[in-house]
Coordinates of C-alpha atoms (C1' of nucleotides) in Angstrom, one line a residue:
Chain A
M1 CA 16.6 28.9 -23.0
S2 CA 14.5 27.0 -25.5
S3 CA 11.3 28.4 -27.0
T4 CA 9.3 25.4 -25.9
S5 CA 6.5 26.1 -23.4
Y6 CA 4.7 24.0 -20.9
P7 CA 1.9 23.3 -20.7
P8 CA 1.8 22.4 -24.4
A9 CA -0.3 24.8 -26.5
R10 CA -2.9 22.2 -27.3
N11 CA -5.4 22.6 -30.1
N12 CA -8.8 22.5 -28.5
R13 CA -10.4 21.8 -31.8
T14 CA -8.6 18.5 -32.3
R15 CA -8.2 17.6 -28.6
N16 CA -11.5 17.3 -26.9
R17 CA -10.5 15.8 -23.6
K18 CA -13.2 15.1 -21.1
K19 CA -13.2 17.1 -17.9
P20 CA -11.4 15.2 -15.1
R21 CA -13.9 14.4 -12.4
R22 CA -12.1 14.3 -9.1
D23 CA -14.4 11.9 -7.4
E24 CA -14.0 9.3 -10.1
I25 CA -10.2 9.1 -10.0
P26 CA -9.2 5.8 -8.5
D27 CA -7.5 6.1 -5.1
I28 CA -4.7 3.8 -6.3
V29 CA -3.8 6.5 -8.8
I30 CA -3.8 9.2 -6.2
G31 CA -1.5 7.0 -4.1
R32 CA 1.1 7.0 -6.8
L33 CA 1.2 10.7 -7.4
P34 CA 3.3 11.5 -4.2
I35 CA 5.9 9.0 -5.5
Y36 CA 6.0 10.8 -8.8
L37 CA 6.3 14.1 -7.0
R38 CA 9.1 12.9 -4.8
T39 CA 11.1 11.6 -7.7
L40 CA 10.5 14.8 -9.7
R41 CA 11.7 16.9 -6.8
Q42 CA 14.8 14.8 -6.5
M43 CA 15.4 15.5 -10.2
T44 CA 14.9 19.2 -9.6
A45 CA 17.6 19.0 -6.9
E46 CA 19.9 17.3 -9.4
G47 CA 19.3 20.1 -11.9
K48 CA 17.4 17.9 -14.3
E49 CA 15.0 20.0 -16.4
I50 CA 13.3 17.4 -18.6
T51 CA 12.2 13.8 -18.1
S52 CA 10.0 11.2 -19.7
S53 CA 7.5 8.7 -18.6
Q54 CA 10.0 6.0 -19.6
E55 CA 12.7 7.5 -17.4
L56 CA 10.4 7.9 -14.5
G57 CA 9.1 4.4 -14.9
Q58 CA 12.6 3.0 -15.0
I59 CA 13.5 4.7 -11.8
L60 CA 10.3 3.6 -10.0
G61 CA 10.1 0.2 -11.5
I62 CA 6.7 0.7 -13.1
S63 CA 5.6 0.9 -16.7
S64 CA 5.8 4.2 -18.6
A65 CA 2.2 3.6 -19.8
Q66 CA 0.9 3.6 -16.3
I67 CA 2.6 6.9 -15.5
R68 CA 1.1 8.5 -18.6
K69 CA -2.3 7.1 -17.9
D70 CA -2.2 8.2 -14.3
L71 CA -1.3 11.8 -15.3
S72 CA -3.9 11.8 -18.0
H73 CA -6.6 11.8 -15.4
F74 CA -5.7 15.4 -14.5
G75 CA -4.7 17.0 -17.8
E76 CA -2.0 17.1 -20.4
F77 CA 1.3 17.9 -18.8
G78 CA 3.9 16.6 -21.4
K79 CA 4.9 17.3 -24.9
Q80 CA 5.1 14.6 -27.5
G81 CA 8.6 13.8 -28.7
T82 CA 10.1 15.7 -25.7
G83 CA 8.7 14.5 -22.4
Y84 CA 7.8 16.5 -19.3
N85 CA 9.3 19.7 -17.9
V86 CA 10.3 18.6 -14.4
T87 CA 9.5 21.9 -12.6
Y88 CA 6.2 22.3 -14.4
L89 CA 5.1 18.8 -13.6
C90 CA 6.1 19.3 -10.0
R91 CA 3.9 22.3 -9.7
Q92 CA 1.0 20.6 -11.3
L93 CA 1.3 17.6 -9.0
E94 CA 1.5 19.9 -6.0
K95 CA -1.7 21.6 -7.0
I96 CA -3.4 18.3 -7.6
L97 CA -2.3 16.8 -4.3
N98 CA -3.2 20.0 -2.5
V99 CA 0.4 20.4 -1.3
D100 CA 1.1 23.8 -2.9
H101 CA 1.1 25.3 0.6
T102 CA 2.3 24.2 4.1
W103 CA 0.0 22.1 6.3
P104 CA 0.1 22.3 10.0
V105 CA 0.3 18.9 11.8
V106 CA -0.1 17.9 15.4
V107 CA 1.5 14.8 17.0
V108 CA 0.1 12.8 19.9
G109 CA 2.6 10.9 21.9
A110 CA 6.0 12.1 23.0
G111 CA 7.8 8.8 23.5
S112 CA 10.9 8.0 21.4
L113 CA 8.8 7.7 18.2
G114 CA 7.0 11.0 18.8
T115 CA 10.3 12.7 19.6
A116 CA 11.9 11.3 16.5
I117 CA 9.0 12.5 14.4
A118 CA 9.2 16.0 16.0
N119 CA 12.8 16.2 15.1
Y120 CA 12.6 14.9 11.6
Q121 CA 13.5 17.8 9.3
G122 CA 12.0 16.1 6.3
F123 CA 8.4 17.1 7.2
A124 CA 9.0 20.8 7.1
K125 CA 11.1 20.5 4.0
R126 CA 8.2 18.9 2.2
G127 CA 5.4 21.1 3.4
F128 CA 4.2 19.7 6.7
Q129 CA 5.0 21.7 9.8
I130 CA 4.6 20.1 13.2
V131 CA 3.0 22.8 15.3
A132 CA 2.3 20.9 18.5
I133 CA 2.9 17.7 20.4
C134 CA 1.2 16.3 23.4
D135 CA 1.4 13.4 25.9
E136 CA -0.7 12.1 28.7
D137 CA 2.3 11.6 30.9
P138 CA 2.5 14.6 33.2
G139 CA 6.3 14.0 33.5
K140 CA 6.7 14.7 29.8
I141 CA 4.6 17.9 29.7
G142 CA 6.8 21.0 29.5
K143 CA 9.7 19.1 28.0
E144 CA 11.2 20.6 24.8
V145 CA 11.4 17.5 22.6
A146 CA 12.5 19.5 19.5
P147 CA 13.7 23.0 18.9
G148 CA 10.7 25.2 19.7
L149 CA 8.4 22.3 20.4
V150 CA 7.3 21.8 24.0
V151 CA 5.1 18.9 25.0
E152 CA 1.6 20.0 25.9
D153 CA -1.4 18.6 27.8
C154 CA -3.8 16.7 25.6
A155 CA -6.7 19.0 26.4
R156 CA -4.6 21.9 25.3
L157 CA -3.8 20.2 22.1
S158 CA -7.4 19.6 21.4
A159 CA -8.1 23.3 21.9
R160 CA -5.3 24.3 19.6
I161 CA -6.6 21.9 16.9
R162 CA -9.9 23.8 17.0
E163 CA -8.5 27.3 17.3
E164 CA -5.9 26.9 14.6
G165 CA -8.0 24.6 12.3
V166 CA -5.4 21.9 12.1
K167 CA -6.6 19.0 9.9
I168 CA -3.8 16.5 10.1
A169 CA -2.6 14.5 13.1
V170 CA -0.1 11.8 13.9
I171 CA -0.8 9.1 16.4
A172 CA 2.4 7.9 18.1
V173 CA 1.1 6.3 21.3
P174 CA 0.9 2.6 22.3
A175 CA -1.8 0.5 20.6
H176 CA -4.0 0.3 23.6
A177 CA -4.4 4.1 23.8
A178 CA -4.7 4.7 20.0
Q179 CA -8.5 4.5 19.7
R180 CA -9.1 6.8 22.6
V181 CA -6.7 9.3 21.0
A182 CA -8.3 9.0 17.6
D183 CA -11.7 9.7 19.1
M184 CA -10.3 12.8 20.8
L185 CA -8.8 14.0 17.5
V186 CA -11.9 13.4 15.5
E187 CA -13.9 15.2 18.1
A188 CA -11.5 18.2 17.8
G189 CA -11.9 18.4 14.0
I190 CA -9.0 16.4 12.6
R191 CA -9.7 15.0 9.1
A192 CA -6.6 13.0 8.4
I193 CA -4.7 10.7 10.7
L194 CA -1.4 9.0 10.3
C195 CA -1.4 6.2 12.8
Y196 CA 1.9 4.6 13.9
A197 CA 0.1 2.5 16.5
P198 CA -0.2 -1.2 15.4
T199 CA -3.9 -1.3 15.5
T200 CA -6.9 -0.6 13.2
L201 CA -8.9 2.5 14.2
K202 CA -12.6 3.1 13.9
V203 CA -13.4 6.6 12.6
P204 CA -16.2 8.2 10.7
P205 CA -16.1 8.1 6.9
S206 CA -15.2 11.8 6.7
V207 CA -11.9 11.1 8.4
R208 CA -9.1 9.4 6.6
V209 CA -6.6 7.2 8.3
E210 CA -3.4 5.8 7.0
Y211 CA -1.2 3.4 8.9
I212 CA 2.5 2.9 9.4
D213 CA 3.5 -0.4 11.1
P214 CA 7.0 -1.5 10.2
V215 CA 6.3 -5.1 11.5
I216 CA 3.6 -5.4 8.9
H217 CA 6.2 -4.8 6.2
F218 CA 8.6 -7.2 7.8
Q219 CA 6.0 -9.9 7.9
H220 CA 5.1 -9.2 4.3
M221 CA 8.7 -9.6 3.3
T222 CA 9.4 -12.7 5.3
Y223 CA 6.9 -14.6 3.2
Y224 CA 9.3 -14.4 0.4
L225 CA 12.3 -15.3 2.5
R226 CA 12.6 -19.1 2.1
Chain B
M1 CA -14.4 -26.9 26.5
S2 CA -16.2 -27.7 23.3
S3 CA -15.6 -30.9 21.4
T4 CA -14.9 -29.0 18.2
S5 CA -11.5 -29.5 16.7
Y6 CA -9.4 -27.3 14.4
P7 CA -8.5 -27.7 11.7
P8 CA -11.9 -29.0 10.6
A9 CA -12.0 -32.7 9.8
R10 CA -12.7 -32.2 6.2
N11 CA -14.0 -34.9 4.0
N12 CA -11.5 -35.4 1.2
R13 CA -14.0 -37.2 -0.9
T14 CA -16.3 -34.3 -1.2
R15 CA -13.7 -31.5 -0.9
N16 CA -11.1 -31.8 -3.6
R17 CA -9.3 -28.5 -3.1
K18 CA -6.4 -27.7 -5.5
K19 CA -3.0 -27.6 -3.9
P20 CA -2.1 -24.0 -3.1
R21 CA 0.9 -23.0 -5.2
R22 CA 2.9 -20.4 -3.4
D23 CA 4.2 -18.6 -6.5
E24 CA 0.8 -18.0 -7.8
I25 CA -0.7 -16.3 -4.8
P26 CA -1.1 -12.6 -5.5
D27 CA 1.2 -10.3 -3.5
I28 CA -1.8 -8.1 -2.6
V29 CA -3.2 -11.1 -0.7
I30 CA 0.1 -11.7 1.1
G31 CA 0.0 -8.1 2.1
R32 CA -3.2 -8.4 3.9
L33 CA -2.2 -11.5 5.9
P34 CA -0.1 -9.5 8.4
I35 CA -3.1 -7.3 9.1
Y36 CA -5.2 -10.3 9.8
L37 CA -2.5 -11.7 12.0
R38 CA -2.2 -8.5 14.0
T39 CA -5.9 -8.4 14.6
L40 CA -6.1 -12.0 15.6
R41 CA -3.2 -11.5 18.1
Q42 CA -5.1 -8.6 19.5
M43 CA -8.1 -10.9 20.0
T44 CA -6.0 -13.5 21.7
A45 CA -4.8 -10.8 24.1
E46 CA -8.4 -10.0 24.8
G47 CA -9.2 -13.7 25.5
K48 CA -11.3 -14.1 22.5
E49 CA -11.3 -17.7 21.3
I50 CA -13.5 -17.7 18.2
T51 CA -14.1 -15.2 15.4
S52 CA -15.6 -15.1 12.0
S53 CA -14.8 -13.6 8.6
Q54 CA -17.6 -11.2 9.2
E55 CA -16.3 -9.9 12.5
L56 CA -12.8 -9.6 11.1
G57 CA -14.1 -7.7 8.1
Q58 CA -16.1 -5.4 10.3
I59 CA -13.0 -4.5 12.4
L60 CA -10.8 -4.1 9.3
G61 CA -13.3 -2.4 7.1
I62 CA -13.1 -5.0 4.3
S63 CA -15.6 -7.6 3.1
S64 CA -15.9 -11.0 4.8
A65 CA -15.8 -12.6 1.4
Q66 CA -12.4 -11.2 0.8
I67 CA -11.0 -12.6 4.0
R68 CA -12.4 -16.0 3.3
K69 CA -11.0 -15.9 -0.2
D70 CA -7.6 -14.7 0.9
L71 CA -7.4 -17.5 3.5
S72 CA -8.6 -20.1 1.0
H73 CA -5.4 -19.7 -1.0
F74 CA -3.6 -21.6 1.8
G75 CA -6.1 -24.1 3.1
E76 CA -9.3 -24.5 5.1
F77 CA -8.9 -23.0 8.5
G78 CA -12.5 -22.4 9.6
K79 CA -15.6 -24.3 10.4
Q80 CA -18.9 -23.7 8.8
G81 CA -21.5 -22.3 11.1
T82 CA -18.9 -21.5 13.7
G83 CA -16.0 -19.5 12.3
Y84 CA -12.3 -19.5 13.1
N85 CA -10.5 -20.5 16.2
V86 CA -8.4 -17.5 16.9
T87 CA -5.3 -19.3 18.3
Y88 CA -5.3 -21.9 15.5
L89 CA -5.6 -19.3 12.8
C90 CA -2.8 -17.2 14.3
R91 CA -0.5 -20.2 14.2
Q92 CA -1.4 -21.0 10.6
L93 CA -0.8 -17.4 9.5
E94 CA 2.5 -17.4 11.3
K95 CA 3.6 -20.5 9.4
I96 CA 2.4 -19.1 6.1
L97 CA 4.1 -15.7 6.6
N98 CA 7.2 -17.5 7.9
V99 CA 7.1 -15.7 11.2
D100 CA 6.8 -18.7 13.5
H101 CA 10.3 -18.0 14.7
T102 CA 12.3 -14.8 15.6
W103 CA 14.2 -13.0 12.8
P104 CA 17.3 -11.0 13.4
V105 CA 17.3 -7.5 12.0
V106 CA 20.1 -4.9 11.5
V107 CA 19.6 -1.2 11.4
V108 CA 21.7 1.3 9.5
G109 CA 21.6 4.8 10.8
A110 CA 21.7 5.9 14.4
G111 CA 20.1 9.3 14.2
S112 CA 16.9 10.0 16.0
L113 CA 14.9 7.7 13.8
G114 CA 17.4 4.8 14.1
T115 CA 17.5 5.3 17.8
A116 CA 13.7 5.3 18.0
I117 CA 13.6 2.1 16.0
A118 CA 16.3 0.5 18.3
N119 CA 14.2 1.4 21.3
Y120 CA 10.8 0.2 20.0
Q121 CA 9.7 -2.8 22.0
G122 CA 7.1 -3.7 19.5
F123 CA 9.7 -5.4 17.2
A124 CA 10.9 -8.0 19.6
K125 CA 7.3 -8.6 20.8
R126 CA 6.3 -9.5 17.3
G127 CA 9.3 -11.6 16.4
F128 CA 11.9 -9.2 15.0
Q129 CA 15.0 -8.8 17.1
I130 CA 17.3 -5.9 16.4
V131 CA 20.8 -7.4 16.7
A132 CA 23.0 -4.6 15.5
I133 CA 23.0 -0.9 14.5
C134 CA 25.6 1.1 12.7
D135 CA 26.4 4.6 11.6
E136 CA 29.0 6.3 9.5
D137 CA 29.5 9.1 12.0
P138 CA 32.6 8.2 14.2
G139 CA 31.1 10.4 16.9
K140 CA 28.2 8.0 17.3
I141 CA 30.2 4.7 17.2
G142 CA 30.4 3.2 20.7
K143 CA 27.3 4.9 21.9
E144 CA 24.6 2.7 23.5
V145 CA 21.5 3.8 21.8
A146 CA 19.2 1.2 23.4
P147 CA 19.7 -1.3 26.2
G148 CA 22.5 -3.7 25.0
L149 CA 22.7 -2.1 21.6
V150 CA 25.9 -0.2 20.8
V151 CA 26.5 1.6 17.6
E152 CA 29.0 -0.1 15.4
D153 CA 31.2 0.7 12.4
C154 CA 29.5 0.0 9.1
A155 CA 32.2 -2.4 8.0
R156 CA 31.7 -4.3 11.2
L157 CA 27.9 -4.5 10.6
S158 CA 28.6 -5.9 7.1
A159 CA 30.8 -8.6 8.6
R160 CA 28.1 -9.5 11.2
I161 CA 25.4 -9.8 8.5
R162 CA 27.5 -12.4 6.8
E163 CA 28.6 -14.2 9.9
E164 CA 25.2 -14.3 11.5
G165 CA 23.3 -14.8 8.2
V166 CA 21.0 -11.8 8.8
K167 CA 18.5 -11.4 6.0
I168 CA 16.5 -8.3 7.1
A169 CA 17.8 -4.7 7.3
V170 CA 16.3 -1.3 8.1
I171 CA 17.7 1.8 6.3
A172 CA 17.4 4.9 8.5
V173 CA 19.8 7.3 6.9
P174 CA 19.3 10.5 4.9
A175 CA 18.0 9.9 1.3
H176 CA 21.4 10.9 -0.3
A177 CA 23.1 8.0 1.5
A178 CA 20.4 5.4 1.1
Q179 CA 21.5 3.9 -2.2
R180 CA 25.1 3.5 -1.0
V181 CA 23.9 1.8 2.1
A182 CA 21.5 -0.5 0.1
D183 CA 24.4 -1.6 -2.1
M184 CA 26.4 -2.4 0.9
L185 CA 23.6 -4.4 2.5
V186 CA 22.9 -6.4 -0.7
E187 CA 26.6 -7.1 -1.1
A188 CA 26.6 -8.4 2.5
G189 CA 23.7 -10.8 1.8
I190 CA 20.6 -8.9 3.0
R191 CA 17.5 -10.1 1.2
A192 CA 14.8 -7.7 2.6
I193 CA 15.1 -4.0 3.2
L194 CA 12.7 -1.7 5.0
C195 CA 13.7 1.7 3.8
Y196 CA 12.8 4.9 5.8
A197 CA 14.7 7.1 3.4
P198 CA 12.5 9.1 1.1
T199 CA 13.9 7.7 -2.1
T200 CA 13.5 4.7 -4.4
L201 CA 16.3 2.2 -4.3
K202 CA 17.8 0.1 -7.1
V203 CA 18.4 -3.4 -6.0
P204 CA 18.6 -6.8 -7.7
P205 CA 15.3 -8.7 -8.1
S206 CA 16.3 -11.2 -5.5
V207 CA 16.1 -8.5 -2.8
R208 CA 12.8 -7.1 -1.7
V209 CA 12.4 -3.5 -0.6
E210 CA 9.5 -1.9 1.2
Y211 CA 9.3 1.8 2.0
I212 CA 8.0 3.9 4.8
D213 CA 7.8 7.6 4.0
P214 CA 5.2 9.4 6.2
V215 CA 5.2 12.4 3.8
I216 CA 3.8 10.2 1.1
H217 CA 0.9 9.3 3.3
F218 CA 0.3 13.0 4.2
Q219 CA 0.3 13.9 0.5
H220 CA -2.1 11.1 -0.3
M221 CA -4.5 12.3 2.4
T222 CA -4.3 16.0 1.6
Y223 CA -5.8 15.2 -1.8
Y224 CA -9.0 14.5 0.0
L225 CA -8.8 17.5 2.2
R226 CA -10.7 20.2 0.3
Chain C
dT1 C1' -35.2 -35.3 16.0
dC2 C1' -36.1 -31.3 13.3
dC3 C1' -35.7 -26.8 12.1
dA4 C1' -33.8 -22.1 11.9
dT5 C1' -29.6 -19.8 12.0
dT6 C1' -24.8 -19.1 11.2
dT7 C1' -20.7 -19.4 8.6
dC8 C1' -17.4 -21.4 5.5
dG9 C1' -15.4 -22.2 0.9
dT10 C1' -15.9 -21.4 -3.8
dA11 C1' -17.9 -20.9 -8.7
dC12 C1' -19.3 -17.3 -11.3
dA13 C1' -20.2 -12.3 -12.4
dT14 C1' -18.7 -7.8 -12.1
dT15 C1' -15.6 -4.1 -11.5
dT16 C1' -11.2 -2.3 -11.3
dT17 C1' -6.6 -1.9 -12.8
dA18 C1' -2.9 -2.5 -16.0
dT19 C1' -1.0 -3.1 -20.5
dC20 C1' -0.8 -2.7 -25.5
dA21 C1' -0.3 -0.3 -29.5
dC22 C1' -0.8 3.5 -32.4
dA23 C1' -1.9 8.3 -34.4
dA24 C1' -0.2 12.8 -33.4
dT25 C1' 3.3 15.7 -32.4
dT26 C1' 8.0 17.5 -31.6
dC27 C1' 12.7 18.1 -32.7
dA28 C1' 17.2 17.7 -34.6
dA29 C1' 20.1 16.4 -38.4
dG30 C1' 21.0 16.4 -43.2
Chain D
dC1 C1' 12.2 20.8 -46.4
dT2 C1' 12.3 16.0 -45.4
dT3 C1' 13.3 12.2 -42.7
dG4 C1' 13.9 9.5 -38.6
dA5 C1' 13.8 9.0 -33.7
dA6 C1' 11.5 10.0 -29.5
dT7 C1' 7.5 10.6 -26.8
dT8 C1' 2.8 11.8 -25.4
dG9 C1' -2.2 10.7 -24.6
dT10 C1' -5.7 7.4 -25.2
dG11 C1' -9.0 3.8 -27.1
dA12 C1' -9.1 -1.1 -27.0
dT13 C1' -7.9 -5.1 -24.7
dA14 C1' -6.2 -8.1 -21.2
dA15 C1' -5.5 -9.3 -16.5
dA16 C1' -6.4 -8.9 -11.8
dA17 C1' -9.2 -8.1 -7.9
dT18 C1' -13.4 -7.9 -5.7
dG19 C1' -18.2 -8.9 -4.9
dT20 C1' -22.3 -12.1 -5.2
dA21 C1' -24.6 -16.0 -4.1
dC22 C1' -25.2 -20.6 -2.9
dG23 C1' -24.4 -25.5 -1.4
dA24 C1' -22.6 -27.7 2.6
dA25 C1' -21.6 -28.1 7.1
dA26 C1' -22.2 -26.9 12.2
dT27 C1' -24.8 -25.5 16.1
dG28 C1' -28.4 -24.8 19.4
dG29 C1' -33.0 -24.8 20.9
dA30 C1' -37.8 -26.5 20.4

DNA sequence: TCCATTTCGTACATTTTATCACAATTCAAG
DNA sequence: CTTGAATTGTGATAAAATGTACGAAATGGA
């Protein structure tokens, strides 16, 4: 093993970096960090110990300068002339993104999408454990849609969100039901919603919503297909 | 019915708008158009005939000026003092986005995600018809995963892409297989890929890739959960 | 008809984001 | 030890995106 250490032993006399102020960091920067993290984890899996902003940029199709500047908002994680220690940078990004522990997640909607989500192993592997799923359809309640995951009544889900302090939810219901579901989730204390329904939700500013609508992506791409 | 007509009868002597040049329009603008379209279609379904940039902005949480500016890249679709005719603006956006006809789509991967995608009615409703699905697992080939959709051999899918001129594909396989699948699709003539695998693909510049990775969204949101 | 109100489309100003380019550092080879 | 190549972190600059504000319609009611 080499004698090099991460983080670099920086000289505080010569480096007088300004304290990173969370609330000033652009959201667009935050949005790129998970991509960096995913790529670094992939490198870890491949046994790669060191990388550079150039290599990362190459893989991701963005400039090395952008990666360095993005990271510089949070501290100094690399070493000049050498690059970044993959494992160390992973850990740092996990801390920054607040994913250095497992988050419980609830799913609303147990149709084919909800079921697919419940069965996706990738969530747990990356720190998001689906702890409950519900559906309005009485015919679905009681069904085990994934190993150890039985469809509950929506009221029961709401209670569990409160009891267990769940903060993250997935909406996998038809568009016409999505706003009603969102209202219920917000009321129960959910703070982050991943919405698969093809509609825009109205929620208080304290709640963050992100959307996944594959058709939006198709329509974006067809513009360039002439 | 009112006597108003869309598009507005504009006076070409006073309005000397520059010709919109496709290749100059920022991608970020293109990316918002499908959202506008989705919202307008929702309005149509609700029987709403007229809307305004202000109303749209309210619903979507963006400024009215941005909506007007985005649309202005492509022409003049509204009427001062009145707003936009919902149906007319829908048709225009469909033309701009190249979704004024149905696109055939193929899916690679017939696991739970691929199956959910194959069963999702929302694609056909919005102009994207899934015409074929394939999987490497011989155990899955021949299975009918959705009404009228039987899992094929990957080689057969490749042939159909060529024969039928399919341009759009969905990748719904594990990350470790995604690059191999992408190479196959590009080779077969696919020009747009929607990738559900949590990895970044390497494709020629002529091929466009968009990604859907729910964990990325979770990790983006957890940053704000403190 | 006239006036008040609404809304669009856009020129201009401001803010945000991305890129450039370089001093400082690290390391390995000679 | 010295040199050369690689790489970081960042101030300066450039580019892109967004917001402001206003003239020019359009409408409806007095």
